[in-house]
Every structure is written in C-alpha cells, then in structure tokens.
C-alpha cells in the first residue's frame, strides 16, 4: 500500500512484550519531511549510545511524538497482546497533531478509527516506525535502569526485564516485586514456590 498520498503519517511501535517485569511501552511519531534524521533503523540493531542520540534528535525534530503504555496490572488483566494494542492506541491519541494514516509495526492494528495498516518488520522499512521504536526503547530501558538502582540484586540494568538465566535465577532467589507480571509463567512458578515456602513456615 502506498502512503505517498498522505502528508501526516505516524509510525507506531512497542517495546517490552517479552519481559517479565515493567510496563509495555509504545511510541507514535510523525516525522517532519523538512528535517530528515540520518541513521534511523530498528532500535534493536543500534547501540545504546546511538539510540540515546537518535532519541534526542527525534524529539527535537519530529512534527509530533508521544509515548503510550499499559501497566503491569493491565497486562495481567487483559493479556500482553491486548495491553500492547491499548498502549499503541494511547500513544497515537497522545499526539498533538492527529495523523492522516498510521503505520503499525507487526501483523495487526489496534481497533480504532484511524486509517492504518500493519507492517511486519516495519521498524526496518519505514523511518516513522524506526523513530517510534527508538524512543520507546530508550524510554523503557531508562525505566529499567531506574528500577535497577532501587533493586540492584535483580540486575534490571543488564537484562531490562527479559527472562535471561541470570534474571530468572535472581527472581527465584529474591522473589517477585510488584513490578512483575504475575500472568507470565516464570513469575507464576516463582510465586507458587514462594507461597509454598511461606505456608511451610506458618506450619
């Protein structure tokens, strides 16, 4: 589908569907064709330093940008897919310029009234989606780094909440915090283990 007929096109992407902890964060970006930003790419293929630099440039030069999110509670209540769709909707609704068309990274769009279509691997194909993926990832990574300062024993700065071996081991040793997604199986397993140990102590 051609997007040439639209002058205000927003790109939307999410970060944080896979982690065991933290919100799922989304971003919507409408780029300014008069202010092209060099180096935009899939955020996962960029270094942390490059992402941080580009995030600043995007926010300075885009016509409009907005972050959206769904909380851990919403993820547990709705499931991660529906929570992600909700977060995407919030990101687009937060733009101070409403887009004529929305490009969504992935294989589905939220249920909304916007003209839109989904693009698989869109963060590598459309600059608008690349920009959204970058500012969403920088925002979420910074939240994980802040969480790491509060709870250094969990290693959030290193794994960003994803279920690495080190993370799962720390979770098993120290138990789940309120920022953990209780609907995710690794967290459920640890919760059951810790609840069992508490019951044994009571006995």
PDB file of C-alpha atoms in Angstrom:
ATOM      1  CA  UNK A   1       0.000   0.000   0.000  1.00  0.00           C
ATOM      2  CA  UNK A   2       1.344   3.442  -0.931  1.00  0.00           C
ATOM      3  CA  UNK A   3       1.478   6.119   1.753  1.00  0.00           C
ATOM      4  CA  UNK A   4       2.544   8.860  -0.679  1.00  0.00           C
ATOM      5  CA  UNK A   5      -0.975  10.308  -0.726  1.00  0.00           C
ATOM      6  CA  UNK A   6      -0.763  11.123   2.997  1.00  0.00           C
ATOM      7  CA  UNK A   7       1.170  14.095   4.341  1.00  0.00           C
ATOM      8  CA  UNK A   8       0.841  13.254   8.056  1.00  0.00           C
ATOM      9  CA  UNK A   9       1.854   9.649   8.646  1.00  0.00           C
ATOM     10  CA  UNK A  10       2.521   8.331  12.131  1.00  0.00           C
ATOM     11  CA  UNK A  11       4.704   5.335  12.865  1.00  0.00           C
ATOM     12  CA  UNK A  12       3.888   3.207  15.911  1.00  0.00           C
ATOM     13  CA  UNK A  13       5.960   0.538  17.654  1.00  0.00           C
ATOM     14  CA  UNK A  14       6.131  -1.191  21.018  1.00  0.00           C
ATOM     15  CA  UNK A  15       8.885  -2.289  23.359  1.00  0.00           C
ATOM     16  CA  UNK A  16       8.512  -4.742  26.192  1.00  0.00           C
ATOM     17  CA  UNK A  17       6.145  -7.508  25.186  1.00  0.00           C
ATOM     18  CA  UNK A  18       8.548 -10.235  26.291  1.00  0.00           C
ATOM     19  CA  UNK A  19       9.903  -9.061  29.666  1.00  0.00           C
ATOM     20  CA  UNK A  20       8.728 -10.457  32.990  1.00  0.00           C
ATOM     21  CA  UNK A  21       8.598  -7.032  34.615  1.00  0.00           C
ATOM     22  CA  UNK A  22       7.565  -3.470  33.868  1.00  0.00           C
ATOM     23  CA  UNK A  23       5.052  -1.777  31.606  1.00  0.00           C
ATOM     24  CA  UNK A  24       4.778  -2.353  27.893  1.00  0.00           C
ATOM     25  CA  UNK A  25       5.803   0.965  26.302  1.00  0.00           C
ATOM     26  CA  UNK A  26       4.776   2.262  22.886  1.00  0.00           C
ATOM     27  CA  UNK A  27       5.555   5.350  20.852  1.00  0.00           C
ATOM     28  CA  UNK A  28       3.952   7.206  17.968  1.00  0.00           C
ATOM     29  CA  UNK A  29       5.980   9.575  15.790  1.00  0.00           C
ATOM     30  CA  UNK A  30       5.127  11.893  12.896  1.00  0.00           C
ATOM     31  CA  UNK A  31       8.396  12.922  11.254  1.00  0.00           C
ATOM     32  CA  UNK A  32       8.995  16.282   9.606  1.00  0.00           C
ATOM     33  CA  UNK A  33       9.979  15.740   5.927  1.00  0.00           C
ATOM     34  CA  UNK A  34      11.807  19.084   6.077  1.00  0.00           C
ATOM     35  CA  UNK A  35      14.039  17.782   8.893  1.00  0.00           C
ATOM     36  CA  UNK A  36      15.277  14.306   7.902  1.00  0.00           C
ATOM     37  CA  UNK A  37      17.077  12.326  10.604  1.00  0.00           C
ATOM     38  CA  UNK A  38      20.002  10.216   9.426  1.00  0.00           C
ATOM     39  CA  UNK A  39      20.653   6.779  10.911  1.00  0.00           C
ATOM     40  CA  UNK A  40      17.112   5.710  11.767  1.00  0.00           C
ATOM     41  CA  UNK A  41      16.848   1.920  11.971  1.00  0.00           C
ATOM     42  CA  UNK A  42      15.342  -0.893  14.004  1.00  0.00           C
ATOM     43  CA  UNK A  43      16.187   0.100  17.599  1.00  0.00           C
ATOM     44  CA  UNK A  44      17.420  -3.423  18.405  1.00  0.00           C
ATOM     45  CA  UNK A  45      20.164  -3.077  15.765  1.00  0.00           C
ATOM     46  CA  UNK A  46      21.546   0.153  17.185  1.00  0.00           C
ATOM     47  CA  UNK A  47      23.995   0.599  20.045  1.00  0.00           C
ATOM     48  CA  UNK A  48      22.673   2.070  23.283  1.00  0.00           C
ATOM     49  CA  UNK A  49      24.703   5.239  22.669  1.00  0.00           C
ATOM     50  CA  UNK A  50      23.298   5.638  19.146  1.00  0.00           C
ATOM     51  CA  UNK A  51      19.724   5.037  20.331  1.00  0.00           C
ATOM     52  CA  UNK A  52      20.082   7.702  23.002  1.00  0.00           C
ATOM     53  CA  UNK A  53      21.485  10.204  20.495  1.00  0.00           C
ATOM     54  CA  UNK A  54      18.738   9.498  17.970  1.00  0.00           C
ATOM     55  CA  UNK A  55      16.022   9.672  20.629  1.00  0.00           C
ATOM     56  CA  UNK A  56      17.038  13.267  21.383  1.00  0.00           C
ATOM     57  CA  UNK A  57      17.099  14.156  17.660  1.00  0.00           C
ATOM     58  CA  UNK A  58      13.683  12.587  17.058  1.00  0.00           C
ATOM     59  CA  UNK A  59      12.102  14.518  19.904  1.00  0.00           C
ATOM     60  CA  UNK A  60      13.731  17.756  18.710  1.00  0.00           C
ATOM     61  CA  UNK A  61      12.856  17.400  15.022  1.00  0.00           C
ATOM     62  CA  UNK A  62       9.636  15.386  14.716  1.00  0.00           C
ATOM     63  CA  UNK A  63       6.392  17.198  13.991  1.00  0.00           C
ATOM     64  CA  UNK A  64       4.871  15.263  16.880  1.00  0.00           C
ATOM     65  CA  UNK A  65       5.745  12.357  19.153  1.00  0.00           C
ATOM     66  CA  UNK A  66       4.052  10.633  22.039  1.00  0.00           C
ATOM     67  CA  UNK A  67       4.641   7.738  24.409  1.00  0.00           C
ATOM     68  CA  UNK A  68       1.911   5.335  25.490  1.00  0.00           C
ATOM     69  CA  UNK A  69       1.947   2.470  27.937  1.00  0.00           C
ATOM     70  CA  UNK A  70      -0.033  -0.263  29.591  1.00  0.00           C
ATOM     71  CA  UNK A  71       0.701  -1.056  33.220  1.00  0.00           C
ATOM     72  CA  UNK A  72       1.670  -4.383  34.733  1.00  0.00           C
ATOM     73  CA  UNK A  73      -1.856  -4.606  36.196  1.00  0.00           C
ATOM     74  CA  UNK A  74      -3.403  -4.023  32.753  1.00  0.00           C
ATOM     75  CA  UNK A  75      -1.086  -6.642  31.219  1.00  0.00           C
ATOM     76  CA  UNK A  76      -2.203  -9.178  33.829  1.00  0.00           C
ATOM     77  CA  UNK A  77      -5.880  -8.295  33.375  1.00  0.00           C
ATOM     78  CA  UNK A  78      -6.023  -8.045  29.582  1.00  0.00           C
ATOM     79  CA  UNK A  79      -3.071 -10.268  28.442  1.00  0.00           C
ATOM     80  CA  UNK A  80       0.034  -8.860  26.782  1.00  0.00           C
ATOM     81  CA  UNK A  81      -1.410  -8.633  23.247  1.00  0.00           C
ATOM     82  CA  UNK A  82      -4.469  -6.599  24.230  1.00  0.00           C
ATOM     83  CA  UNK A  83      -2.422  -4.464  26.627  1.00  0.00           C
ATOM     84  CA  UNK A  84       0.004  -3.686  23.775  1.00  0.00           C
ATOM     85  CA  UNK A  85      -2.873  -2.656  21.498  1.00  0.00           C
ATOM     86  CA  UNK A  86      -4.189  -0.390  24.278  1.00  0.00           C
ATOM     87  CA  UNK A  87      -0.760   1.188  24.736  1.00  0.00           C
ATOM     88  CA  UNK A  88      -0.476   1.808  20.972  1.00  0.00           C
ATOM     89  CA  UNK A  89      -3.873   3.486  20.960  1.00  0.00           C
ATOM     90  CA  UNK A  90      -2.804   5.715  23.845  1.00  0.00           C
ATOM     91  CA  UNK A  91       0.396   6.705  22.029  1.00  0.00           C
ATOM     92  CA  UNK A  92      -1.456   7.820  18.887  1.00  0.00           C
ATOM     93  CA  UNK A  93      -4.156   9.601  20.892  1.00  0.00           C
ATOM     94  CA  UNK A  94      -1.367  11.473  22.712  1.00  0.00           C
ATOM     95  CA  UNK A  95      -0.026  13.098  19.536  1.00  0.00           C
ATOM     96  CA  UNK A  96      -0.686  16.839  19.413  1.00  0.00           C
ATOM     97  CA  UNK A  97      -1.157  16.531  15.638  1.00  0.00           C
ATOM     98  CA  UNK A  98      -3.585  13.843  14.565  1.00  0.00           C
ATOM     99  CA  UNK A  99      -2.243  11.670  11.710  1.00  0.00           C
ATOM    100  CA  UNK A 100      -3.974  11.003   8.402  1.00  0.00           C
ATOM    101  CA  UNK A 101      -2.595   7.457   8.403  1.00  0.00           C
ATOM    102  CA  UNK A 102      -0.847   5.204  10.920  1.00  0.00           C
ATOM    103  CA  UNK A 103       1.817   2.587  10.179  1.00  0.00           C
ATOM    104  CA  UNK A 104       1.914  -0.064  12.906  1.00  0.00           C
ATOM    105  CA  UNK A 105       4.863  -2.390  13.345  1.00  0.00           C
ATOM    106  CA  UNK A 106       3.755  -6.028  13.379  1.00  0.00           C
ATOM    107  CA  UNK A 107       0.902  -8.000  11.908  1.00  0.00           C
ATOM    108  CA  UNK A 108      -2.134  -6.270  13.392  1.00  0.00           C
ATOM    109  CA  UNK A 109      -3.532  -2.858  14.230  1.00  0.00           C
ATOM    110  CA  UNK A 110      -5.492  -1.857  17.315  1.00  0.00           C
ATOM    111  CA  UNK A 111      -9.246  -1.441  16.960  1.00  0.00           C
ATOM    112  CA  UNK A 112      -9.542   2.288  16.339  1.00  0.00           C
ATOM    113  CA  UNK A 113     -10.931   4.838  13.890  1.00  0.00           C
ATOM    114  CA  UNK A 114      -7.587   5.780  12.300  1.00  0.00           C
ATOM    115  CA  UNK A 115      -6.739   4.905   8.713  1.00  0.00           C
ATOM    116  CA  UNK A 116      -3.918   2.419   9.285  1.00  0.00           C
ATOM    117  CA  UNK A 117      -2.148  -0.745   8.259  1.00  0.00           C
ATOM    118  CA  UNK A 118       0.265  -3.148   9.921  1.00  0.00           C
ATOM    119  CA  UNK A 119       3.756  -3.747   8.537  1.00  0.00           C
ATOM    120  CA  UNK A 120       5.743  -6.835   9.520  1.00  0.00           C
ATOM    121  CA  UNK A 121       9.333  -5.764  10.318  1.00  0.00           C
ATOM    122  CA  UNK A 122       8.158  -2.205   9.713  1.00  0.00           C
ATOM    123  CA  UNK A 123      10.867  -0.808  12.004  1.00  0.00           C
ATOM    124  CA  UNK A 124      13.377  -1.721   9.281  1.00  0.00           C
ATOM    125  CA  UNK A 125      11.222  -0.417   6.409  1.00  0.00           C
ATOM    126  CA  UNK A 126       9.676   2.892   7.470  1.00  0.00           C
ATOM    127  CA  UNK A 127      11.520   5.762   9.141  1.00  0.00           C
ATOM    128  CA  UNK A 128       8.405   6.692  11.146  1.00  0.00           C
ATOM    129  CA  UNK A 129       8.276   3.244  12.759  1.00  0.00           C
ATOM    130  CA  UNK A 130      12.044   3.189  13.308  1.00  0.00           C
ATOM    131  CA  UNK A 131      11.768   6.501  15.139  1.00  0.00           C
ATOM    132  CA  UNK A 132       8.926   5.177  17.277  1.00  0.00           C
ATOM    133  CA  UNK A 133      10.868   2.018  18.141  1.00  0.00           C
ATOM    134  CA  UNK A 134      13.887   4.096  19.201  1.00  0.00           C
ATOM    135  CA  UNK A 135      12.126   6.488  21.565  1.00  0.00           C
ATOM    136  CA  UNK A 136      10.021   3.681  23.055  1.00  0.00           C
ATOM    137  CA  UNK A 137      13.083   1.524  23.717  1.00  0.00           C
ATOM    138  CA  UNK A 138      15.096   4.372  25.219  1.00  0.00           C
ATOM    139  CA  UNK A 139      12.173   5.273  27.492  1.00  0.00           C
ATOM    140  CA  UNK A 140      11.638   1.710  28.694  1.00  0.00           C
ATOM    141  CA  UNK A 141      15.341   0.963  29.097  1.00  0.00           C
ATOM    142  CA  UNK A 142      15.697   4.086  31.247  1.00  0.00           C
ATOM    143  CA  UNK A 143      12.854   2.874  33.449  1.00  0.00           C
ATOM    144  CA  UNK A 144      14.621  -0.471  33.892  1.00  0.00           C
ATOM    145  CA  UNK A 145      17.877   1.324  34.770  1.00  0.00           C
ATOM    146  CA  UNK A 146      15.996   3.363  37.402  1.00  0.00           C
ATOM    147  CA  UNK A 147      14.478   0.138  38.757  1.00  0.00           C
ATOM    148  CA  UNK A 148      17.961  -1.357  38.948  1.00  0.00           C
ATOM    149  CA  UNK A 149      19.034   1.466  41.263  1.00  0.00           C
ATOM    150  CA  UNK A 150      16.166   0.593  43.600  1.00  0.00           C
ATOM    151  CA  UNK A 151      16.675  -3.173  43.428  1.00  0.00           C
ATOM    152  CA  UNK A 152      20.256  -3.864  42.282  1.00  0.00           C
ATOM    153  CA  UNK A 153      20.041  -7.544  43.254  1.00  0.00           C
ATOM    154  CA  UNK A 154      17.728  -8.249  40.284  1.00  0.00           C
ATOM    155  CA  UNK A 155      20.026  -6.919  37.545  1.00  0.00           C
ATOM    156  CA  UNK A 156      17.407  -4.903  35.646  1.00  0.00           C
ATOM    157  CA  UNK A 157      20.020  -2.633  34.028  1.00  0.00           C
ATOM    158  CA  UNK A 158      21.567  -5.653  32.306  1.00  0.00           C
ATOM    159  CA  UNK A 159      18.553  -7.716  31.208  1.00  0.00           C
ATOM    160  CA  UNK A 160      15.903  -4.946  31.037  1.00  0.00           C
ATOM    161  CA  UNK A 161      13.322  -7.343  32.482  1.00  0.00           C
ATOM    162  CA  UNK A 162      13.729 -10.060  29.847  1.00  0.00           C
ATOM    163  CA  UNK A 163      13.815 -13.676  31.105  1.00  0.00           C
ATOM    164  CA  UNK A 164      17.548 -14.351  30.905  1.00  0.00           C
ATOM    165  CA  UNK A 165      19.037 -17.153  33.004  1.00  0.00           C
ATOM    166  CA  UNK A 166      20.552 -14.610  35.393  1.00  0.00           C
ATOM    167  CA  UNK A 167      17.221 -12.810  35.738  1.00  0.00           C
ATOM    168  CA  UNK A 168      15.226 -15.958  36.432  1.00  0.00           C
ATOM    169  CA  UNK A 169      17.846 -17.030  38.994  1.00  0.00           C
ATOM    170  CA  UNK A 170      17.614 -13.624  40.745  1.00  0.00           C
ATOM    171  CA  UNK A 171      13.827 -13.809  40.674  1.00  0.00           C
ATOM    172  CA  UNK A 172      13.891 -17.255  42.275  1.00  0.00           C
ATOM    173  CA  UNK A 173      16.354 -16.131  44.931  1.00  0.00           C
ATOM    174  CA  UNK A 174      14.751 -12.817  45.902  1.00  0.00           C
ATOM    175  CA  UNK A 175      11.100 -13.310  44.950  1.00  0.00           C
ATOM    176  CA  UNK A 176       8.815 -11.205  42.731  1.00  0.00           C
ATOM    177  CA  UNK A 177       8.359  -7.465  43.225  1.00  0.00           C
ATOM    178  CA  UNK A 178       5.172  -5.530  42.467  1.00  0.00           C
ATOM    179  CA  UNK A 179       6.607  -4.636  39.030  1.00  0.00           C
ATOM    180  CA  UNK A 180       6.468  -8.293  37.927  1.00  0.00           C
ATOM    181  CA  UNK A 181       3.791  -9.572  35.544  1.00  0.00           C
ATOM    182  CA  UNK A 182       2.001 -12.250  37.531  1.00  0.00           C
ATOM    183  CA  UNK A 183       0.295 -13.669  34.417  1.00  0.00           C
ATOM    184  CA  UNK A 184       3.670 -14.689  32.943  1.00  0.00           C
ATOM    185  CA  UNK A 185       4.550 -18.326  33.606  1.00  0.00           C
ATOM    186  CA  UNK A 186       8.081 -17.878  35.038  1.00  0.00           C
ATOM    187  CA  UNK A 187       6.671 -15.376  37.551  1.00  0.00           C
ATOM    188  CA  UNK A 188       3.721 -17.664  38.354  1.00  0.00           C
ATOM    189  CA  UNK A 189       6.162 -20.505  39.067  1.00  0.00           C
ATOM    190  CA  UNK A 190       8.210 -18.386  41.471  1.00  0.00           C
ATOM    191  CA  UNK A 191       5.084 -17.040  43.162  1.00  0.00           C
ATOM    192  CA  UNK A 192       3.855 -20.587  43.738  1.00  0.00           C
ATOM    193  CA  UNK A 193       7.259 -21.571  45.113  1.00  0.00           C
ATOM    194  CA  UNK A 194       7.441 -18.610  47.493  1.00  0.00           C
ATOM    195  CA  UNK A 195       3.840 -19.053  48.640  1.00  0.00           C
ATOM    196  CA  UNK A 196       4.578 -22.718  49.320  1.00  0.00           C
ATOM    197  CA  UNK A 197       7.609 -21.779  51.420  1.00  0.00           C
ATOM    198  CA  UNK A 198       5.559 -19.236  53.386  1.00  0.00           C
ATOM    199  CA  UNK A 199       2.898 -21.862  54.102  1.00  0.00           C
ATOM    200  CA  UNK A 200       5.610 -24.256  55.297  1.00  0.00           C
ATOM    201  CA  UNK A 201       6.953 -21.573  57.642  1.00  0.00           C
ATOM    202  CA  UNK A 202       3.459 -20.961  59.071  1.00  0.00           C
ATOM    203  CA  UNK A 203       3.083 -24.687  59.752  1.00  0.00           C
TER     204      UNK A 203
END
